[in-house]
Backbone as ProteinMPNN parsed JSONL, in Angstrom:
{"seq_chain_A": "XXXXXXXXXXXXXXXXXXXXXXXXXXXXXXXXXXXXXXXXXXXXXXXXXXXXXXXXXXXXXXXXXXXXXXXXXXXXXXXXXXXXXXXXXXXXXXXXXXXXXXXXXXXXXXXXXXXXXXXXXXXXXXXXXXXXXXXXXXXXXXXXXXXXXXXXXXX", "coords_chain_A": {"N_chain_A": [[139.944, -36.74, 213.679], [139.456, -33.377, 212.77], [141.243, -30.443, 213.59], [142.044, -27.053, 214.32], [145.317, -25.902, 213.829], [147.496, -23.799, 215.344], [149.42, -21.161, 213.863], [151.838, -20.515, 215.14], [152.421, -22.871, 216.524], [152.783, -24.582, 214.377], [155.068, -23.399, 213.298], [156.925, -23.956, 215.333], [156.913, -26.776, 215.242], [157.918, -27.19, 212.658], [160.462, -26.095, 212.957], [161.524, -27.879, 214.863], [161.572, -30.149, 213.298], [163.129, -29.549, 210.957], [165.452, -27.998, 211.753], [166.294, -29.07, 214.266], [166.113, -31.771, 213.775], [164.417, -33.752, 214.779], [162.44, -36.753, 214.998], [159.3, -37.513, 213.351], [157.533, -38.812, 215.067], [158.497, -38.085, 217.617], [158.082, -35.327, 217.504], [155.335, -35.317, 217.249], [154.666, -36.329, 219.761], [155.527, -34.207, 221.42], [154.155, -31.923, 220.439], [151.581, -32.646, 219.678], [150.695, -32.703, 217.111], [149.647, -34.54, 214.317], [151.368, -37.158, 212.47], [150.807, -37.219, 209.755], [149.886, -34.591, 209.359], [152.243, -33.226, 209.912], [153.799, -34.012, 207.734], [152.362, -32.828, 205.65], [152.71, -30.179, 206.429], [155.497, -29.792, 206.097], [155.591, -30.138, 203.318], [154.019, -27.989, 202.426], [155.669, -25.926, 203.311], [157.932, -26.35, 201.723], [156.831, -25.802, 199.194], [155.782, -23.164, 199.366], [157.309, -21.665, 201.145], [156.258, -20.855, 203.494], [154.492, -21.601, 206.569], [151.781, -21.722, 206.589], [149.085, -21.607, 204.285], [148.09, -18.776, 202.62], [145.223, -17.329, 201.393], [144.96, -15.708, 198.191], [143.027, -13.728, 197.692], [140.128, -12.661, 199.454], [136.661, -13.405, 199.764], [134.057, -12.476, 197.431], [134.696, -12.439, 193.891], [135.825, -9.479, 192.184], [133.788, -7.359, 190.119], [134.834, -5.58, 188.31], [137.889, -5.312, 186.558], [141.368, -4.569, 187.314], [142.388, -2.896, 185.319], [140.048, -1.809, 184.264], [139.091, -0.402, 186.48], [141.171, 1.421, 186.711], [140.751, 2.814, 184.354], [138.344, 4.121, 184.974], [139.276, 5.861, 186.969], [141.025, 7.454, 185.457], [139.197, 8.668, 183.744], [137.842, 10.275, 185.597], [139.92, 11.954, 186.382], [140.414, 13.344, 184.009], [137.927, 14.49, 183.378], [136.419, 15.864, 185.807], [133.736, 16.417, 186.438], [132.076, 14.364, 185.654], [129.208, 12.314, 185.866], [128.147, 9.462, 187.843], [126.548, 7.849, 186.298], [127.365, 8.571, 183.73], [130.017, 7.698, 183.821], [129.59, 4.979, 184.098], [128.393, 4.461, 181.611], [130.516, 5.058, 179.865], [132.278, 3.049, 180.576], [130.849, 0.873, 179.687], [130.796, 1.429, 176.936], [133.547, 1.379, 176.201], [134.786, -0.939, 177.394], [132.815, -2.814, 177.262], [131.461, -3.681, 179.531], [128.913, -4.192, 181.694], [127.827, -2.757, 184.487], [126.432, -1.938, 187.722], [125.523, 1.358, 188.939], [126.227, 1.645, 191.588], [128.319, -0.189, 191.776], [130.273, 1.098, 190.283], [130.638, 3.348, 191.915], [131.487, 2.14, 194.355], [133.862, 0.97, 193.484], [135.422, 3.197, 192.808], [135.55, 4.383, 195.324], [136.902, 2.405, 196.786], [139.372, 2.567, 195.591], [140.259, 4.917, 196.546], [139.222, 7.266, 195.57], [137.573, 9.915, 196.468], [134.746, 12.017, 197.39], [135.83, 14.489, 197.977], [138.054, 14.542, 196.414], [137.088, 14.794, 193.873], [136.648, 17.378, 191.684], [134.657, 20.27, 191.921], [131.342, 21.061, 192.867], [129.128, 19.886, 191.684], [129.905, 17.352, 190.783], [130.595, 16.108, 193.186], [128.142, 16.074, 194.458], [126.853, 14.18, 193.04], [127.642, 11.696, 193.856], [126.599, 8.776, 195.637], [125.251, 9.121, 198.889], [126.068, 11.687, 199.289], [123.833, 13.279, 199.109], [122.468, 12.507, 201.389], [124.182, 13.466, 203.364], [123.972, 16.193, 203.05], [121.394, 16.834, 203.689], [119.207, 18.644, 205.803], [118.949, 18.348, 209.384], [116.46, 18.852, 210.458], [113.355, 17.919, 209.371], [111.389, 19.682, 208.545], [112.674, 21.876, 207.611], [113.443, 21.788, 204.921], [111.999, 20.81, 201.793], [111.321, 17.387, 200.847], [112.733, 15.153, 198.359], [110.654, 13.844, 197.117], [108.612, 15.696, 197.31], [109.322, 17.646, 195.53], [108.065, 18.488, 193.165], [105.858, 19.842, 194.004], [106.516, 22.144, 195.413], [105.957, 24.856, 197.468], [106.505, 28.228, 198.024], [107.524, 29.346, 201.248], [106.014, 31.553, 203.568]], "CA_chain_A": [[139.174, -35.535, 213.896], [140.181, -32.185, 212.348], [141.285, -29.311, 214.496], [142.916, -25.978, 213.863], [146.65, -25.87, 214.421], [147.955, -22.413, 215.312], [150.621, -20.908, 213.065], [153.003, -20.553, 216.022], [152.718, -24.277, 216.79], [153.339, -25.111, 213.12], [156.437, -22.891, 213.203], [157.733, -24.728, 216.285], [157.04, -28.143, 214.72], [158.816, -27.142, 211.508], [161.801, -25.877, 213.505], [161.955, -29.142, 215.462], [161.792, -31.118, 212.236], [164.212, -29.185, 210.034], [166.666, -27.545, 212.428], [166.713, -29.993, 215.329], [166.179, -33.121, 213.225], [163.627, -34.726, 215.538], [161.565, -37.604, 214.193], [157.896, -37.122, 213.366], [156.902, -39.379, 216.269], [158.893, -37.258, 218.762], [157.399, -34.039, 217.354], [153.936, -35.603, 217.572], [154.597, -36.476, 221.22], [155.721, -32.896, 222.054], [153.23, -30.874, 219.967], [150.223, -33.149, 219.47], [150.377, -32.65, 215.678], [149.761, -35.88, 213.742], [152.456, -37.378, 211.518], [150.305, -36.811, 208.428], [149.882, -33.13, 209.333], [153.638, -32.802, 209.841], [154.239, -34.206, 206.342], [151.722, -31.754, 204.868], [153.345, -28.932, 206.848], [156.788, -29.692, 205.402], [155.328, -29.976, 201.895], [153.583, -26.601, 202.253], [156.842, -25.077, 203.49], [158.775, -26.492, 200.523], [156.174, -25.178, 198.038], [155.477, -21.736, 199.524], [158.216, -20.974, 202.048], [155.459, -20.47, 204.656], [153.89, -22.761, 207.238], [150.341, -21.702, 206.311], [148.708, -21.064, 202.969], [147.255, -17.587, 202.742], [144.53, -17.12, 200.124], [145.314, -14.465, 197.505], [141.963, -12.768, 197.964], [139.003, -13.18, 200.217], [135.357, -12.934, 199.34], [133.565, -12.59, 196.068], [135.552, -11.771, 192.9], [135.401, -8.148, 191.75], [133.174, -7.286, 188.793], [135.705, -4.783, 187.452], [139.31, -5.638, 186.655], [142.225, -3.437, 187.695], [142.489, -1.958, 184.187], [138.768, -1.101, 184.168], [139.067, 0.554, 187.578], [142.116, 2.473, 186.335], [140.063, 3.597, 183.336], [137.41, 5.01, 185.68], [140.065, 6.917, 187.614], [141.508, 8.368, 184.414], [138.032, 9.465, 183.302], [137.595, 11.27, 186.639], [140.997, 12.944, 186.331], [140.269, 14.167, 182.804], [136.675, 15.235, 183.466], [135.952, 15.68, 187.185], [132.295, 16.615, 186.596], [131.302, 13.245, 185.125], [128.331, 11.644, 186.828], [128.337, 8.015, 187.91], [125.853, 7.282, 185.138], [128.234, 8.78, 182.566], [131.153, 6.791, 183.985], [129.069, 3.638, 183.803], [128.184, 4.377, 180.167], [131.836, 4.999, 179.224], [132.787, 1.715, 180.835], [130.106, -0.001, 178.781], [131.222, 1.711, 175.564], [134.944, 1.032, 175.953], [135.124, -2.296, 177.811], [131.63, -3.662, 177.116], [131.176, -4.231, 180.853], [127.698, -3.562, 182.206], [127.765, -2.854, 185.942], [125.527, -0.966, 188.327], [126.112, 2.627, 189.358], [126.834, 1.405, 192.889], [129.601, -0.857, 191.556], [131.192, 2.16, 189.87], [130.921, 4.163, 193.091], [132.296, 1.363, 195.304], [135.191, 0.794, 192.904], [136.142, 4.46, 192.982], [135.781, 4.567, 196.76], [137.921, 1.441, 197.178], [140.65, 3.033, 195.054], [140.621, 6.167, 197.198], [138.643, 8.41, 194.871], [136.496, 10.37, 197.329], [134.026, 13.21, 196.952], [136.702, 15.642, 198.1], [139.012, 14.518, 195.317], [136.406, 15.218, 192.671], [136.561, 18.832, 191.68], [133.343, 20.794, 191.573], [130.243, 20.601, 193.713], [128.169, 19.05, 190.961], [130.39, 15.973, 190.762], [130.517, 15.57, 194.542], [126.742, 15.855, 194.795], [126.344, 13.035, 192.287], [128.002, 10.448, 194.519], [125.634, 8.358, 196.647], [125.621, 9.504, 200.234], [126.237, 13.13, 199.358], [122.518, 13.864, 199.369], [122.151, 12.263, 202.8], [125.017, 14.314, 204.211], [123.597, 17.583, 202.907], [120.027, 17.052, 204.163], [119.165, 19.211, 207.152], [118.458, 17.437, 210.413], [115.05, 19.158, 210.666], [112.618, 17.616, 208.149], [110.553, 20.83, 208.17], [113.518, 22.947, 207.081], [113.502, 21.731, 203.456], [111.115, 19.783, 201.237], [111.996, 16.172, 200.415], [112.802, 14.976, 196.911], [109.321, 13.434, 196.674], [107.77, 16.882, 197.256], [109.973, 18.655, 194.699], [107.176, 19.027, 192.129], [104.78, 20.623, 194.61], [107.116, 23.059, 196.373], [105.288, 26.156, 197.588], [107.355, 29.095, 198.852], [107.045, 29.615, 202.593], [105.884, 32.979, 203.857]], "C_chain_A": [[140.04, -34.324, 213.512], [140.136, -31.132, 213.438], [142.248, -28.284, 213.935], [144.248, -26.064, 214.594], [147.168, -24.451, 214.248], [149.254, -22.291, 214.524], [151.88, -21.021, 213.913], [153.417, -21.998, 216.315], [153.296, -24.942, 215.538], [154.786, -24.661, 212.955], [157.375, -23.673, 214.119], [157.965, -26.139, 215.745], [157.992, -28.181, 213.527], [160.263, -26.951, 211.969], [162.353, -27.177, 214.105], [162.312, -30.168, 214.393], [163.032, -30.783, 211.415], [165.517, -28.871, 210.772], [167.186, -28.567, 213.44], [166.79, -31.442, 214.868], [165.419, -34.17, 214.02], [162.743, -35.541, 214.598], [160.118, -37.111, 214.308], [157.178, -37.621, 214.612], [157.229, -38.546, 217.503], [158.182, -35.907, 218.712], [155.924, -34.204, 217.693], [153.747, -35.688, 219.084], [154.671, -35.1, 221.91], [154.646, -31.867, 221.681], [151.787, -31.335, 219.831], [149.784, -33.087, 218.006], [150.618, -34.027, 215.077], [150.892, -35.945, 212.722], [152.036, -36.925, 210.128], [150.304, -35.281, 208.309], [151.296, -32.574, 209.256], [154.177, -32.933, 208.42], [153.642, -33.122, 205.441], [152.362, -30.407, 205.176], [154.683, -28.74, 206.139], [156.599, -29.491, 203.902], [154.899, -28.537, 201.592], [154.774, -25.662, 202.366], [157.76, -25.161, 202.271], [158.173, -25.756, 199.326], [156.061, -23.664, 198.157], [156.483, -20.955, 200.353], [157.525, -20.497, 203.317], [154.888, -21.73, 205.308], [152.381, -22.823, 207.041], [150.115, -21.127, 204.915], [147.753, -19.9, 203.186], [146.556, -17.377, 201.402], [144.886, -15.767, 199.527], [144.277, -13.381, 197.769], [140.866, -13.45, 198.754], [137.708, -12.661, 199.615], [135.076, -13.141, 197.864], [134.511, -11.881, 195.089], [134.964, -10.424, 192.482], [134.803, -8.214, 190.357], [134.064, -6.538, 187.813], [137.159, -5.191, 187.669], [140.095, -4.385, 187.041], [142.315, -2.423, 186.556], [141.185, -1.18, 184.006], [138.631, -0.063, 185.277], [140.012, 1.717, 187.298], [141.494, 3.386, 185.278], [139.086, 4.584, 183.979], [138.147, 6.17, 186.343], [140.56, 7.937, 186.598], [140.373, 9.246, 183.888], [137.751, 10.584, 184.299], [138.669, 12.354, 186.598], [140.833, 13.89, 185.147], [139.029, 15.045, 182.868], [136.063, 15.03, 184.849], [134.439, 15.798, 187.365], [131.449, 15.483, 186.026], [130.433, 12.641, 186.225], [128.638, 10.151, 186.84], [127.671, 7.32, 186.729], [126.719, 7.416, 183.876], [129.463, 7.879, 182.635], [130.755, 5.359, 183.641], [128.906, 3.448, 182.299], [129.522, 4.292, 179.425], [132.469, 3.626, 179.405], [132.12, 0.698, 179.903], [130.574, 0.186, 177.343], [132.623, 1.183, 175.266], [135.237, -0.438, 176.237], [133.985, -3.297, 177.625], [131.32, -4.41, 178.415], [129.983, -3.47, 181.411], [127.611, -3.813, 183.709], [126.803, -1.805, 186.467], [126.283, 0.306, 188.69], [126.811, 2.444, 190.705], [128.183, 0.696, 192.761], [130.654, 0.16, 191.141], [131.607, 2.968, 191.095], [131.823, 3.42, 194.079], [133.723, 1.158, 194.792], [136.024, 2.053, 193.083], [136.478, 4.699, 194.45], [136.908, 3.659, 197.242], [139.307, 1.888, 196.723], [141.036, 4.406, 195.584], [140.102, 7.411, 196.523], [137.415, 8.857, 195.67], [135.824, 11.6, 196.754], [134.924, 14.439, 196.981], [137.695, 15.706, 196.951], [138.383, 14.992, 194.014], [136.237, 16.73, 192.716], [135.164, 19.261, 191.263], [132.252, 20.208, 192.438], [129.313, 19.662, 192.976], [128.615, 17.597, 190.934], [130.272, 15.346, 192.145], [129.073, 15.266, 194.918], [126.172, 14.637, 194.088], [126.7, 11.701, 192.933], [126.941, 10.063, 195.533], [126.139, 8.726, 198.036], [125.777, 10.999, 200.387], [124.907, 13.79, 199.686], [122.129, 13.669, 200.836], [122.927, 13.215, 203.697], [124.565, 15.766, 204.169], [122.183, 17.872, 203.396], [120.053, 17.676, 205.549], [118.565, 18.204, 208.134], [116.958, 17.628, 210.641], [114.277, 18.891, 209.376], [111.736, 18.771, 207.684], [111.368, 21.919, 207.475], [113.56, 22.948, 205.557], [112.575, 20.635, 202.965], [111.925, 18.566, 200.809], [111.981, 16.096, 198.897], [111.427, 14.605, 196.366], [108.385, 14.636, 196.517], [108.284, 17.931, 196.288], [109.035, 19.25, 193.647], [106.089, 19.916, 192.716], [105.31, 21.605, 195.649], [106.377, 24.399, 196.312], [106.185, 27.037, 198.455], [106.729, 29.347, 200.206], [107.029, 31.107, 202.842], [106.175, 33.239, 205.309]], "O_chain_A": [[141.212, -34.254, 213.882], [139.124, -30.956, 214.116], [143.154, -28.614, 213.169], [144.301, -26.269, 215.806], [147.269, -23.957, 213.125], [150.081, -23.203, 214.52], [152.886, -21.565, 213.457], [154.606, -22.316, 216.35], [154.198, -25.774, 215.637], [155.636, -25.44, 212.524], [158.49, -24.013, 213.726], [159.088, -26.641, 215.785], [158.789, -29.112, 213.402], [161.177, -27.575, 211.431], [163.511, -27.528, 213.879], [163.241, -30.958, 214.563], [163.889, -31.642, 211.203], [166.566, -29.424, 210.442], [168.375, -28.885, 213.46], [167.459, -32.257, 215.502], [165.742, -35.356, 213.944], [162.352, -35.067, 213.531], [159.765, -36.389, 215.241], [156.312, -36.931, 215.151], [156.361, -38.317, 218.345], [157.734, -35.397, 219.739], [155.329, -33.343, 218.342], [152.766, -35.169, 219.618], [153.952, -34.86, 222.88], [154.27, -31.035, 222.507], [150.867, -30.517, 219.864], [148.631, -33.383, 217.693], [151.673, -34.623, 215.296], [151.318, -34.925, 212.181], [152.825, -36.316, 209.405], [150.681, -34.741, 207.269], [151.524, -31.556, 208.602], [154.922, -32.072, 207.953], [154.327, -32.569, 204.581], [152.538, -29.583, 204.278], [154.973, -27.654, 205.637], [157.362, -28.754, 203.278], [155.36, -27.939, 200.619], [154.881, -24.703, 201.602], [158.305, -24.146, 201.836], [158.9, -25.156, 198.534], [156.225, -22.952, 197.167], [156.522, -19.727, 200.286], [158.137, -19.807, 204.132], [154.811, -22.786, 204.681], [151.764, -23.857, 207.295], [150.867, -20.274, 204.444], [146.732, -20.037, 203.86], [147.224, -17.259, 200.375], [145.091, -14.794, 200.253], [144.633, -12.234, 198.04], [140.712, -14.671, 198.714], [137.683, -11.584, 199.02], [135.77, -13.88, 197.165], [135.068, -10.835, 195.422], [133.745, -10.26, 192.435], [135.233, -9.005, 189.518], [134.051, -6.827, 186.616], [137.605, -5.388, 188.799], [139.547, -3.284, 187.086], [142.318, -1.217, 186.803], [141.218, -0.008, 183.632], [138.116, 1.03, 185.046], [139.696, 2.866, 187.609], [141.694, 4.601, 185.312], [139.013, 5.744, 183.574], [137.701, 7.315, 186.287], [140.519, 9.142, 186.847], [140.573, 10.431, 183.62], [137.457, 11.711, 183.903], [138.367, 13.537, 186.76], [141.082, 15.09, 185.263], [139.065, 16.207, 182.464], [135.266, 14.11, 185.038], [133.911, 15.315, 188.367], [130.23, 15.62, 185.922], [130.87, 12.48, 187.365], [129.312, 9.643, 185.945], [128.177, 6.318, 186.224], [126.794, 6.495, 183.063], [129.902, 7.354, 181.612], [131.495, 4.632, 182.979], [129.244, 2.389, 181.768], [129.647, 3.535, 178.462], [133.115, 3.105, 178.496], [132.769, -0.22, 179.401], [130.732, -0.79, 176.611], [132.861, 0.608, 174.204], [135.864, -1.115, 175.422], [134.179, -4.498, 177.812], [130.971, -5.59, 178.409], [130.036, -2.252, 181.579], [127.354, -4.934, 184.149], [126.407, -0.892, 185.742], [127.513, 0.326, 188.742], [127.872, 3.024, 190.936], [129.092, 0.951, 193.551], [131.797, 0.095, 191.594], [132.792, 3.24, 191.291], [132.798, 3.98, 194.581], [134.676, 1.17, 195.57], [137.193, 1.985, 193.464], [137.57, 5.164, 194.774], [137.767, 4.085, 198.013], [140.301, 1.616, 197.396], [142.017, 4.997, 195.134], [140.511, 8.516, 196.878], [136.347, 8.255, 195.563], [136.277, 12.159, 195.755], [134.809, 15.323, 196.132], [138.13, 16.788, 196.557], [139.073, 15.533, 193.149], [135.733, 17.279, 193.696], [134.568, 18.679, 190.357], [132.236, 19.008, 192.712], [128.763, 18.737, 193.574], [127.783, 16.697, 191.05], [129.89, 14.182, 192.267], [128.813, 14.294, 195.627], [125.13, 14.116, 194.485], [126.113, 10.676, 192.587], [126.423, 10.934, 196.232], [127.337, 8.643, 198.308], [125.635, 11.531, 201.488], [124.86, 14.751, 200.453], [121.536, 14.556, 201.45], [122.389, 13.717, 204.684], [124.749, 16.498, 205.142], [121.801, 19.037, 203.508], [120.854, 17.268, 206.39], [117.781, 17.333, 207.758], [116.259, 16.673, 210.981], [114.516, 19.568, 208.376], [111.372, 18.817, 206.509], [110.799, 22.791, 206.818], [113.7, 24.011, 204.954], [112.384, 19.632, 203.653], [113.094, 18.699, 200.447], [111.301, 16.877, 198.232], [111.073, 15.013, 195.26], [107.472, 14.608, 195.691], [107.721, 19.024, 196.231], [109.198, 20.411, 193.274], [105.458, 20.676, 191.98], [104.643, 21.874, 196.649], [106.203, 24.986, 195.244], [106.588, 26.609, 199.537], [105.518, 29.542, 200.299], [107.911, 31.837, 202.39], [106.118, 34.385, 205.754]]}, "name": "protein", "num_of_chains": 1, "seq": "XXXXXXXXXXXXXXXXXXXXXXXXXXXXXXXXXXXXXXXXXXXXXXXXXXXXXXXXXXXXXXXXXXXXXXXXXXXXXXXXXXXXXXXXXXXXXXXXXXXXXXXXXXXXXXXXXXXXXXXXXXXXXXXXXXXXXXXXXXXXXXXXXXXXXXXXXXX"}
C-alpha cells in the first residue's frame, strides 16, 4: 500500500543509512519505511542531492516563452501607449505566435508590468480591469458601455 512519507522522515532515514550505517531492516524497524523505499530514497539522493524530487514547474505549460515575454516587455518600454491588441499583433508578426489578448495581459502582469508602470492614461485604460476600477459605484451616475450610442445629456 502506498503512503506519503514526510520529507523530515526521509531525511532521518537517509542520515541513519549514510552517516550511522544502519541496515535497511533496522531503519525499517525504526521509521516504518520499506526497504524498497529506502533504496529509492538513496538513489534519488545520489541523483539529485535531495531526498525528494521537486518538479521544475507546476501546472499547465505557458503559451509564451521567456523570450516572447521579454519581447512584450521591450515593446512596452519603447512604446508605452501600445494597446494589448497591438502587442498581440506584434507578437504574431515577429514570432508567429497567435495568443489571446488575455494571455498577453496575464504574461505582462506575471512579469510585473502593471498599469502603473505603463506611462499614459490611455495605455493604462486599455488593460482589462481598468474599466471596472474606474466605473462609479452608482449605476445612475454614468451610462454603461451598452448605452454609449444613445447617451442623452442630463439636465
